Coordinates of C-alpha atoms and ligand atoms in Angstrom, one line a residue:
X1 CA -0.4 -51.3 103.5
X2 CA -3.1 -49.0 104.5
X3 CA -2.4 -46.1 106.4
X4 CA -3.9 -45.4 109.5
X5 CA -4.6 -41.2 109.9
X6 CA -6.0 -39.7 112.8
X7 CA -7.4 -36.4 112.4
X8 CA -8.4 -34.1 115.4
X9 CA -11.6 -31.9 114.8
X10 CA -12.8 -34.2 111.9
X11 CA -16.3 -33.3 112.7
X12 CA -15.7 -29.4 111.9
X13 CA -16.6 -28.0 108.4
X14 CA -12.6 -28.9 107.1
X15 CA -12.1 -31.5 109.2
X16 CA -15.3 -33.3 107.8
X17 CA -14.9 -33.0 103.9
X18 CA -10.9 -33.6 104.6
X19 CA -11.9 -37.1 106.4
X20 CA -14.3 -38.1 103.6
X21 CA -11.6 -37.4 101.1
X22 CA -9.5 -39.5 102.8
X23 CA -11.6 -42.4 103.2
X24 CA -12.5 -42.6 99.3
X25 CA -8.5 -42.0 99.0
X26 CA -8.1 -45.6 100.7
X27 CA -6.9 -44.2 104.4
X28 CA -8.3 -45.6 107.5
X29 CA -9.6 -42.4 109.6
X30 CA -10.2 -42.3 113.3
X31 CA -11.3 -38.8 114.2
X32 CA -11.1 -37.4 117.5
X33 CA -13.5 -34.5 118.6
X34 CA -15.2 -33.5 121.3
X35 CA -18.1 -31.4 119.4
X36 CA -17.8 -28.2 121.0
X37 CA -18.6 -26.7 117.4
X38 CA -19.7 -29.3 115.3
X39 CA -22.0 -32.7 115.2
X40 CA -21.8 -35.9 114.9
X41 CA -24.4 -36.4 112.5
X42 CA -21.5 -35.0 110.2
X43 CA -19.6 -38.1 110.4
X44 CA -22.5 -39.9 109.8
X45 CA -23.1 -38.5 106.9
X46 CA -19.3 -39.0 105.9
X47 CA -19.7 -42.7 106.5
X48 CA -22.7 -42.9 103.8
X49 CA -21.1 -40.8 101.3
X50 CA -17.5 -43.1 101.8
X51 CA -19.9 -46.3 101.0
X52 CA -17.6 -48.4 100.3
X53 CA -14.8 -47.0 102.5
X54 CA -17.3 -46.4 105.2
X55 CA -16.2 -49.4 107.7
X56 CA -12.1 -47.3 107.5
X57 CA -14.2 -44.5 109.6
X58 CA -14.4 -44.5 113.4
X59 CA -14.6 -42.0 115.9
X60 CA -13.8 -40.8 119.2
X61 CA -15.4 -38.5 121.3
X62 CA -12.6 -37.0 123.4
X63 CA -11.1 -33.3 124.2
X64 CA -7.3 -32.9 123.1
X65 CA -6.8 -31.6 126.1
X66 CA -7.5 -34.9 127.7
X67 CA -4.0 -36.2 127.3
X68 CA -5.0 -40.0 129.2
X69 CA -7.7 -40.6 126.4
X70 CA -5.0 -39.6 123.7
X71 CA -2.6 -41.7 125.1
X72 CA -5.4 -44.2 124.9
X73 CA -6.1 -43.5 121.1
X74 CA -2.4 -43.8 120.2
X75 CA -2.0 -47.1 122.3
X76 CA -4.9 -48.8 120.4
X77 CA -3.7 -47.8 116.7
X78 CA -0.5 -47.5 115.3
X79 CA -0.8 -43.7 113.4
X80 CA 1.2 -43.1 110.1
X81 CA 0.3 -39.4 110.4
X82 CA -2.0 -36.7 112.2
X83 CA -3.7 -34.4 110.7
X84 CA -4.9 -31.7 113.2
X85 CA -7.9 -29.4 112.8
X86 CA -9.6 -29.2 116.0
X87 CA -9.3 -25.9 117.9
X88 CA -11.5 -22.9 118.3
X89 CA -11.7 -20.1 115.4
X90 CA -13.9 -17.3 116.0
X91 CA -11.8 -14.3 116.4
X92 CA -14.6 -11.8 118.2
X93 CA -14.7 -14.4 120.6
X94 CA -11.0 -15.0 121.2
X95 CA -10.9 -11.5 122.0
X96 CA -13.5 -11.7 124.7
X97 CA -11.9 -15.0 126.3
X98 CA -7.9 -15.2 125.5
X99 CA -7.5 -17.5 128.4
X100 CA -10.0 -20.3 126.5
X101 CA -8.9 -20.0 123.1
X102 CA -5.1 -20.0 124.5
X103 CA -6.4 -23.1 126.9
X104 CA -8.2 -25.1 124.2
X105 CA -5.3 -24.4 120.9
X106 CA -2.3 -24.1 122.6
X107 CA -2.7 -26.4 125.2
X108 CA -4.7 -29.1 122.9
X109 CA -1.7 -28.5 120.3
X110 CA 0.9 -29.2 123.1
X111 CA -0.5 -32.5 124.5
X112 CA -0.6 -34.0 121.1
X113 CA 2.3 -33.9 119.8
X114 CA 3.7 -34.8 123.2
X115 CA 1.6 -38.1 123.5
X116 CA 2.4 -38.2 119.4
X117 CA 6.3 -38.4 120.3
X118 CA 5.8 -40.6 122.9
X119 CA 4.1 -43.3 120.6
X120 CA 6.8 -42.6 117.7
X121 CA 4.3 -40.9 115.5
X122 CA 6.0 -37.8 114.1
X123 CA 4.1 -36.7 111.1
X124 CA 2.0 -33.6 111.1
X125 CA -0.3 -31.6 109.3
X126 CA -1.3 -28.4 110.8
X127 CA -4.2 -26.5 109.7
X128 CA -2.7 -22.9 110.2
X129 CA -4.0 -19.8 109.0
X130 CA -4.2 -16.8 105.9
X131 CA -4.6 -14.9 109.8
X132 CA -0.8 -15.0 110.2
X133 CA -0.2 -12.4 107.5
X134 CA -2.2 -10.0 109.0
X135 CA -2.7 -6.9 106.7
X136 CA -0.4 -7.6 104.2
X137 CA 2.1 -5.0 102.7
X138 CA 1.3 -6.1 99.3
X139 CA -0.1 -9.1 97.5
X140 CA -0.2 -12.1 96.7
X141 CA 1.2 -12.9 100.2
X142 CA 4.0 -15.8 100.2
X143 CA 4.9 -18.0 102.4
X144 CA 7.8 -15.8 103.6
X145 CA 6.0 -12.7 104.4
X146 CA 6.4 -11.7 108.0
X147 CA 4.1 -13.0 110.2
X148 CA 2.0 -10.9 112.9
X149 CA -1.3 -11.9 114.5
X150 CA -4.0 -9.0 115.2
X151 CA -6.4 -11.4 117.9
X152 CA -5.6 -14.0 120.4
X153 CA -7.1 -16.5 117.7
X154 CA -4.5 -15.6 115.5
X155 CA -1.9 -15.7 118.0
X156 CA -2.9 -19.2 118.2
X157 CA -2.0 -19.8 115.3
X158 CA 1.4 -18.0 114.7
X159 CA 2.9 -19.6 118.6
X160 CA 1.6 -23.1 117.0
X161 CA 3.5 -22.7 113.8
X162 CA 6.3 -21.6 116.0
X163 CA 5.8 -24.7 118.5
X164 CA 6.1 -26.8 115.5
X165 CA 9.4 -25.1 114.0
X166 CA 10.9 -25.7 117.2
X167 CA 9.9 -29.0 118.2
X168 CA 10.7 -30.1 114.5
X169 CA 14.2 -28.2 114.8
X170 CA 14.7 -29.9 118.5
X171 CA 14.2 -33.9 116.9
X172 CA 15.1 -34.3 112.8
X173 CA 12.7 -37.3 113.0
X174 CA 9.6 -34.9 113.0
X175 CA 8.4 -34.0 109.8
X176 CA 5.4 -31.6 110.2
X177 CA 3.2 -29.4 107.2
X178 CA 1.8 -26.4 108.4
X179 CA -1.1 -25.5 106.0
X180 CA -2.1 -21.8 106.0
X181 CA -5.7 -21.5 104.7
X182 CA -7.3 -18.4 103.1
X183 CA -10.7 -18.2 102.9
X184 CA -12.3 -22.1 102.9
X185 CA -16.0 -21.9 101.8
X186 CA -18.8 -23.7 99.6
X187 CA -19.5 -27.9 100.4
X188 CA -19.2 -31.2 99.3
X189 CA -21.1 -31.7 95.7
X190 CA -23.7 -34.4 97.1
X191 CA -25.2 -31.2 99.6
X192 CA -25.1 -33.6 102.8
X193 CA -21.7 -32.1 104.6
X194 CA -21.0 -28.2 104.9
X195 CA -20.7 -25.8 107.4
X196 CA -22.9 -25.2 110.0
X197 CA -22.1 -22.6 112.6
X198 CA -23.6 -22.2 115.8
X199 CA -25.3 -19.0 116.6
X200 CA -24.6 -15.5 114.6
X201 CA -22.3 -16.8 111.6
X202 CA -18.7 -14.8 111.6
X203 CA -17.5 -15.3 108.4
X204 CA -19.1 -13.7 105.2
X205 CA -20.7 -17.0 103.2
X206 CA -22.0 -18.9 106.4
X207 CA -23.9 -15.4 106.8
X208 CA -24.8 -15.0 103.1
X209 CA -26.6 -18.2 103.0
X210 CA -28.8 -18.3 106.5
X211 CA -30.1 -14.6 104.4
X212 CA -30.7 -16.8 101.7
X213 CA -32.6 -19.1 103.3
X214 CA -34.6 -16.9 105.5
X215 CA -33.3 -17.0 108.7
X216 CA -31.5 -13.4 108.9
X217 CA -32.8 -10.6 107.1
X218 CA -30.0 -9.3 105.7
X219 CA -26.4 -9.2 105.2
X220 CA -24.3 -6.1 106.6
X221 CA -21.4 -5.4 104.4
X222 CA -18.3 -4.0 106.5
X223 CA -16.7 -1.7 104.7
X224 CA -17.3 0.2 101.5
X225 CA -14.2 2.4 101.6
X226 CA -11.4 -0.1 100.8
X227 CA -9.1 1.1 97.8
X228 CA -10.2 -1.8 96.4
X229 CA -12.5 -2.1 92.6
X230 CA -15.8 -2.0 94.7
X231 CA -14.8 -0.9 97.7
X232 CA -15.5 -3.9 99.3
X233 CA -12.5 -6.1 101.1
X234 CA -11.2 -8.6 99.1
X235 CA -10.3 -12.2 99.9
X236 CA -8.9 -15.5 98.5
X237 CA -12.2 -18.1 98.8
X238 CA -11.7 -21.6 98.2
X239 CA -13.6 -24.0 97.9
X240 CA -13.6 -26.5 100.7
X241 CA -13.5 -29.6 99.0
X242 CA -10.0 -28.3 97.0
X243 CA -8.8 -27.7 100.4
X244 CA -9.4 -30.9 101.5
X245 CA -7.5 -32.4 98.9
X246 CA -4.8 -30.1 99.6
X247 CA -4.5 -32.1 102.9
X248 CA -3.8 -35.5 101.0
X249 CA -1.1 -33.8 98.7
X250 CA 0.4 -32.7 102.0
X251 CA 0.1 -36.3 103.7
X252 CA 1.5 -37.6 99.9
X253 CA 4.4 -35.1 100.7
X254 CA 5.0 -36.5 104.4
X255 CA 5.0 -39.9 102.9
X256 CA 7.3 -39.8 99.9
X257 CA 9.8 -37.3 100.8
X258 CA 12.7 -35.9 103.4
X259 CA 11.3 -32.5 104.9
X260 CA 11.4 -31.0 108.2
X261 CA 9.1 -28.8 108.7
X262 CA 7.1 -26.7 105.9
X263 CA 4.4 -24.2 105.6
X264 CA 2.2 -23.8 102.4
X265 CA -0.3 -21.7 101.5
X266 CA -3.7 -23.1 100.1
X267 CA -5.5 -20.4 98.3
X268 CA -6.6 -20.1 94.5
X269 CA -4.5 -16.9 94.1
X270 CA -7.7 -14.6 93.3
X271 CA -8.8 -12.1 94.8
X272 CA -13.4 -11.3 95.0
X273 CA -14.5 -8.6 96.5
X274 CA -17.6 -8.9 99.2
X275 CA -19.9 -7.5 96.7
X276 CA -18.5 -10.1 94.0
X277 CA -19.1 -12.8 96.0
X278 CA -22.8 -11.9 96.9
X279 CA -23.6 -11.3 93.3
X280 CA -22.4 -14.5 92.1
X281 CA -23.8 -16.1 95.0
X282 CA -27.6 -14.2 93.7
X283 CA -26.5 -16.3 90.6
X284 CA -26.0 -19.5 92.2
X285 CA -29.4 -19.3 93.9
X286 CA -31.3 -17.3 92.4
X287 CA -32.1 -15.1 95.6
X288 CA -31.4 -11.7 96.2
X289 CA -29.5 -11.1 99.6
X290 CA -30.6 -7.3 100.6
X291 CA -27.2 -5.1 101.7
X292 CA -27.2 -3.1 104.8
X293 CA -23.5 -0.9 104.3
X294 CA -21.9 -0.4 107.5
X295 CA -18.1 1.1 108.4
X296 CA -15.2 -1.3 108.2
X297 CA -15.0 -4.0 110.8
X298 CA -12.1 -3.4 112.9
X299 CA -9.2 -5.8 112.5
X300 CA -10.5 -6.6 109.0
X301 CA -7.5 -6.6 106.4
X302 CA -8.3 -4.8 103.0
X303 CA -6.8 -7.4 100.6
X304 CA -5.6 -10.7 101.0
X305 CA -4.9 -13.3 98.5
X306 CA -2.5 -16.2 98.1
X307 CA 0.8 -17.3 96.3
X308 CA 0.0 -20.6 95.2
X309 CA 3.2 -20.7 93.6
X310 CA 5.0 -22.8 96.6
X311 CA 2.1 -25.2 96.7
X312 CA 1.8 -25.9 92.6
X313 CA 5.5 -26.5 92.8
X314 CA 6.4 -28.9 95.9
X315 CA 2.7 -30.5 96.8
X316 CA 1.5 -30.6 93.1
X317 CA -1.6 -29.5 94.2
X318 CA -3.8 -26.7 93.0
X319 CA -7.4 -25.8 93.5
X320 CA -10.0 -26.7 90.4
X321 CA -12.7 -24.6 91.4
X322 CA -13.8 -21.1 91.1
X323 CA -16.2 -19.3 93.2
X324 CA -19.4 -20.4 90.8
X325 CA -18.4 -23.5 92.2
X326 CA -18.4 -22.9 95.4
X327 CA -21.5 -20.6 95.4
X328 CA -23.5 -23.9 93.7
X329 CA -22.1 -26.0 96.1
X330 CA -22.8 -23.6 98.9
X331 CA -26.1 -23.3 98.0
X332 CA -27.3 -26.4 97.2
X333 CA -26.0 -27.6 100.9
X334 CA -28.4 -24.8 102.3
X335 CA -31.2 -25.9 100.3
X336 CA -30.9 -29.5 101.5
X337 CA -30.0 -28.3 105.4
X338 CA -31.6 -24.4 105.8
X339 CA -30.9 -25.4 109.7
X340 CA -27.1 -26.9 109.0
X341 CA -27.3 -30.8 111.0
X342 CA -30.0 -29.8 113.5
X343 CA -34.1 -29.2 112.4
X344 CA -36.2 -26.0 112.7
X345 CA -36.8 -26.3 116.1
X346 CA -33.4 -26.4 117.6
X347 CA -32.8 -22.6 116.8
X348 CA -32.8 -20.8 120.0
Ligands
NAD1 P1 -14.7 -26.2 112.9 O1 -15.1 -25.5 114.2 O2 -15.9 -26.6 112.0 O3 -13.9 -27.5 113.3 C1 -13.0 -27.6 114.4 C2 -13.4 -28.9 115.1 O4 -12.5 -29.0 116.2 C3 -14.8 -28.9 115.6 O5 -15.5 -30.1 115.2 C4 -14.7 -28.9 117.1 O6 -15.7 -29.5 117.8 C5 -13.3 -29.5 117.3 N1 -12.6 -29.1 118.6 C6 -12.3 -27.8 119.0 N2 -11.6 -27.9 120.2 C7 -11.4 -29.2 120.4 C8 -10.8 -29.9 121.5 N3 -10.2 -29.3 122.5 N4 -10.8 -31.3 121.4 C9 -11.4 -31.9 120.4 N5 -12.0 -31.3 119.4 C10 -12.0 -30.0 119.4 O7 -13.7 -25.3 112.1 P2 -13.1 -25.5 110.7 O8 -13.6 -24.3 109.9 O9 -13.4 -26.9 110.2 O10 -11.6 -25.3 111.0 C11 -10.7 -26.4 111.2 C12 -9.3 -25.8 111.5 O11 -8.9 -24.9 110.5 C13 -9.3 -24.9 112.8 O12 -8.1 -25.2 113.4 C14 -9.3 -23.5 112.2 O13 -8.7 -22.6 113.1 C15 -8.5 -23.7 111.0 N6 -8.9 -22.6 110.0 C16 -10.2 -22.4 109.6 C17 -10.5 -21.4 108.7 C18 -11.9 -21.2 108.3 O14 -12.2 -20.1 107.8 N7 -12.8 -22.1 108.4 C19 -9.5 -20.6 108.1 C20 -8.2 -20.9 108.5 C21 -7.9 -21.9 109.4
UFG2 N1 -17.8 -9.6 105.7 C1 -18.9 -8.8 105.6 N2 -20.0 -9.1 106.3 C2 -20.1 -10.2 107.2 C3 -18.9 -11.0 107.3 C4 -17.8 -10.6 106.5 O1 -18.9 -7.8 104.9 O2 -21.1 -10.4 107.8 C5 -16.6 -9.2 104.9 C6 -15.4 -8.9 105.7 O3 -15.3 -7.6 106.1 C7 -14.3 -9.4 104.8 C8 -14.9 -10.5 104.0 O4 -16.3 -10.4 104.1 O5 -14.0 -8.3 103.9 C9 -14.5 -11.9 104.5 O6 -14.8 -12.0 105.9 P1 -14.7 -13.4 106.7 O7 -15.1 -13.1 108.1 O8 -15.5 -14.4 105.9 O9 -13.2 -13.8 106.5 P2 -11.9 -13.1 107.0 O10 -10.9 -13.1 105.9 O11 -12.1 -11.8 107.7 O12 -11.4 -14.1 108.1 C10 -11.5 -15.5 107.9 C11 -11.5 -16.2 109.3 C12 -10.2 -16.0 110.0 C13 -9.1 -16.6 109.1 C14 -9.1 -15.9 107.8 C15 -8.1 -16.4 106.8 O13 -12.5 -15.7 110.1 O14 -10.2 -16.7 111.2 O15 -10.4 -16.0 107.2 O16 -8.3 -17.8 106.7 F1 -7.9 -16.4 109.7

C-alpha cells in the first residue's frame, strides 16, 4: 500500500529536495506551507522532475499555526507519517524578534502533533539542528553531547526536541526521529530546485554563490583567527540531496521497527574550513569570489563536525557526496536561476 506523508515546509530548500525524493521513492506527498520563505514554483518544479510520480504531489497552502486547516488536512487523508520542516531559521533574526520565531516553531510544532494525536497519526520526523551543540568541547560531536542553544532560533530547536521526548515518553504509541542537521548545502543534480533566500543570504554558500553570479560584490569571511588549519571556522557541509535521503532512511526506520523516540545526526563527518569551501567552490565554477576578512561573527562556533557513527549503524544511511559535489551542484543551480525562483526584476 502506498504511504501517504505529509511534510510541513516542503517548499523550503530541504523540504523541497526531501519531497521530490519521496515521490520518486513511491510515497504520496501532501505538503503544507504557507510560503513565508519559499515559493511555490518550487513544487512546481518538483512535480516535473517526479514525472512519473508527479500526480502523488499536492499541496496546501496553510500556516501550522492554523490548527482548523490542519485538522482539515488530517480529516481528508489518512497520514502514515509527518515529516516536519517548516519553521523559521535565521538566527540574526531570531534574536531581533524572539516572540515570532518562539510564535511560529514552537507554537506551529505544538498544534501539530496535537491535531496529529488526535487523528491517530503518531510518527514523526523532526528536522532539528547541528545548533543544539553549540560550541562543542571537542569533535566529532555525538548524539549525546550536552545540548545548549546560543539564540532564540536555537532554543527552538532544543524545547522542540524536548517537547518531543516528552510527549513520546507521556504515550509509547509515538514514535518520533529527531534529525539534527549540520551544514545542508549544494542542489538537486537537474539545477531546477535549490535554495533561494530572501534578502541578504545568512549562511556561507547561499552568499558564495549570489558573488558568483554578480549580485554581491564580495564575500566577507568572519573570522581568520580560529585555531583551526586556515584560520577559518570549520563546518560539516552536506550535500542536500544526501540529506534528503537521510529523511527516507528515517521514515524506513519509523516503518520497520520499535523505537520511541531517537535523535541522529546527518553530517558527513568532515570538517572544511570557509576558505576550503570557497576555493573548491572557484573550482566548481570557475569564478573567483574576492575576500573581504573581517573579525569573528559572534555566536559563531570554531569547529563543528558530525558522528555519523549512530546514523551508519541504526538508519543505514550515509552521505555519498563530497563538497566537489555539492559545489557542482551548487553552481550549476545558480547558473540556471542567478535570481533563485523569481526573475531579475523582482530584486528590491
Ligand atoms: P526553508 O526556510 O527553505 O524551509 C522552511 C519552510 O517552512 C519554508 O518553505 C517556509 O515557507 C515554511 N514555513 C515556515 N513557517 C511556517 C508556518 N508557520 N506554516 C507553514 N509553513 C511554514 O528552510 P530549510 O533550510 O529548508 O530548513 C527546513 C528545516 O530544517 C527548518 O526547520 C530549519 O530550521 C531546519 N534546519 C535547516 C538548516 C539549514 O542550514 N538549512 C540546518 C539545520 C536545521
Ligand atoms: N561565514 C562567513 N561569511 C558569511 C557567512 C558565513 O565567513 O557570509 C562562515 C561562518 O563564520 C562559519 C561558516 O561560514 O564559519 C558557516 O556559516 P553558516 O552561516 O553557513 O553556518 P553556521 O554553521 O554558522 O550555521 C548554520 C545555520 C544554523 C544551523 C547550523 C547547523 O545558520 O541555523 O548551520 O546546522 F543551526
Amino acid at each position: 500500500m502506498t504511504k501517504n506523508i505529509l511534510v510541513t515546509g516542503g517548499a523550503g530548500y530541504i523540504g523541497s529536495h526531501t519531497a521530490l525524493q519521496l515521490l520518486q521513492g513511491g510515497y504520496n506527498v501532501v505538503v503544507v506551507d504557507n510560503l513565508v520563505n519559499s515559493s511555490e514554483i518550487a513544487l512546481h518544479r518538483v512535480k516535473q522532475l517526479a514525472s512519473d510520480f508527479s500526480n502523488n504531489l499536492s499541496y496546501i497552502k496553510a500556516d501550522i499555526r492554523d490548527k482548523e486547516a490542519l485538522d482539515k488536512i488530517f480529516s481528508s487523508t489518512k497520514f502514515d507519517a509527518v515529516i516536519h520542516f517548516a519553521g523559521l531559521k535565521a538566527v540574526g533574526e531570531s534574536v531581533e524578534k524572539p516572540l515570532l520565531y518562539y510564535n511560529n516553531n514552537l507554537t506551529g510544532t505544538i498544534n501539530l502533533l496535537e491535531v496529529m494525536s488526535d487523528h491517530g497519526c503518531k510518527m514523526l520526523v523532526f528536522s532539528s539542528s547541528a545548533t543544539v551543540y553549540g560550541w562543542p568541547k571537542e569533535v566529532p560531536c555525538t548524539e549525546e553531547f550536552p545540548l545548549s542553544a546560543a539564540n532564540p532560533y536555537g532554543r527552538t530547536k532544543y524545547f522542540i526536541e524536548e517537547i518531543c521526548r516528552d510527549v513520546q515518553r507521556s504515550d509509547g504509541e509515538w514514535k518520533i526521529i529527531l534529525l539534527r542537521y549540520f551544514n545542508p548545502v549544494g542542489a538537486h543534480p537537474s539545477g531546477d530546485i535549490g535554495e533561494d533566500p530572501l534578502g541578504i543570504p545568512n549562511n556561507l554558500m547561499p552568499y558564495v554563490q549570489q558573488v558568483a553570479v554578480g549580485r554581491r560584490p564580495h564575500l566577507t569571511v568572519y573570522g581568520t583567527d580560529y585555531n583551526t588549519k586556515d584560520g577559518t571556522g570549520v563546518r560539516d557541509y552536506i550535500h542536500v540531496v544526501d540529506l534528503a535521503d537521510g529523511h527516507i532512511a528515517a521514515l524506513n526506520k519509523l516503518f520497520d521497527t520499535d523505537l520511541g523516540c531517537e535523535v541522529y545526526n546527518l553530517g558527513t563527518g568532515k570538517g572544511t574550513t570557509v576558505l576550503e569551501m570557497v576555493t573548491a567552490f572557484e573550482k566548481a565554477s570557475g569564478k573567483k569570489i574576492p575576500l573581504v576578512m573581517a573579525g569573528r561573527r559572534p555566536g559563531d562556533a570554531e569547529v563543528v563536525y558530525a558522528s555519523t557513527e549512530k546514523a551508519k549503524r541504526e538508519l543505514n544511511w550515509k552521505a555519498k557526496y563530497g563538497i566537489e559535489e555539492m559545489c557542482r551542484d551548487q553552481w550549476n543551480w545558480a547558473s540556471k536561476n542567478p535570481y533563485g525562483y523569481n526573475s531579475a526584476n523582482d530584486e528590491e
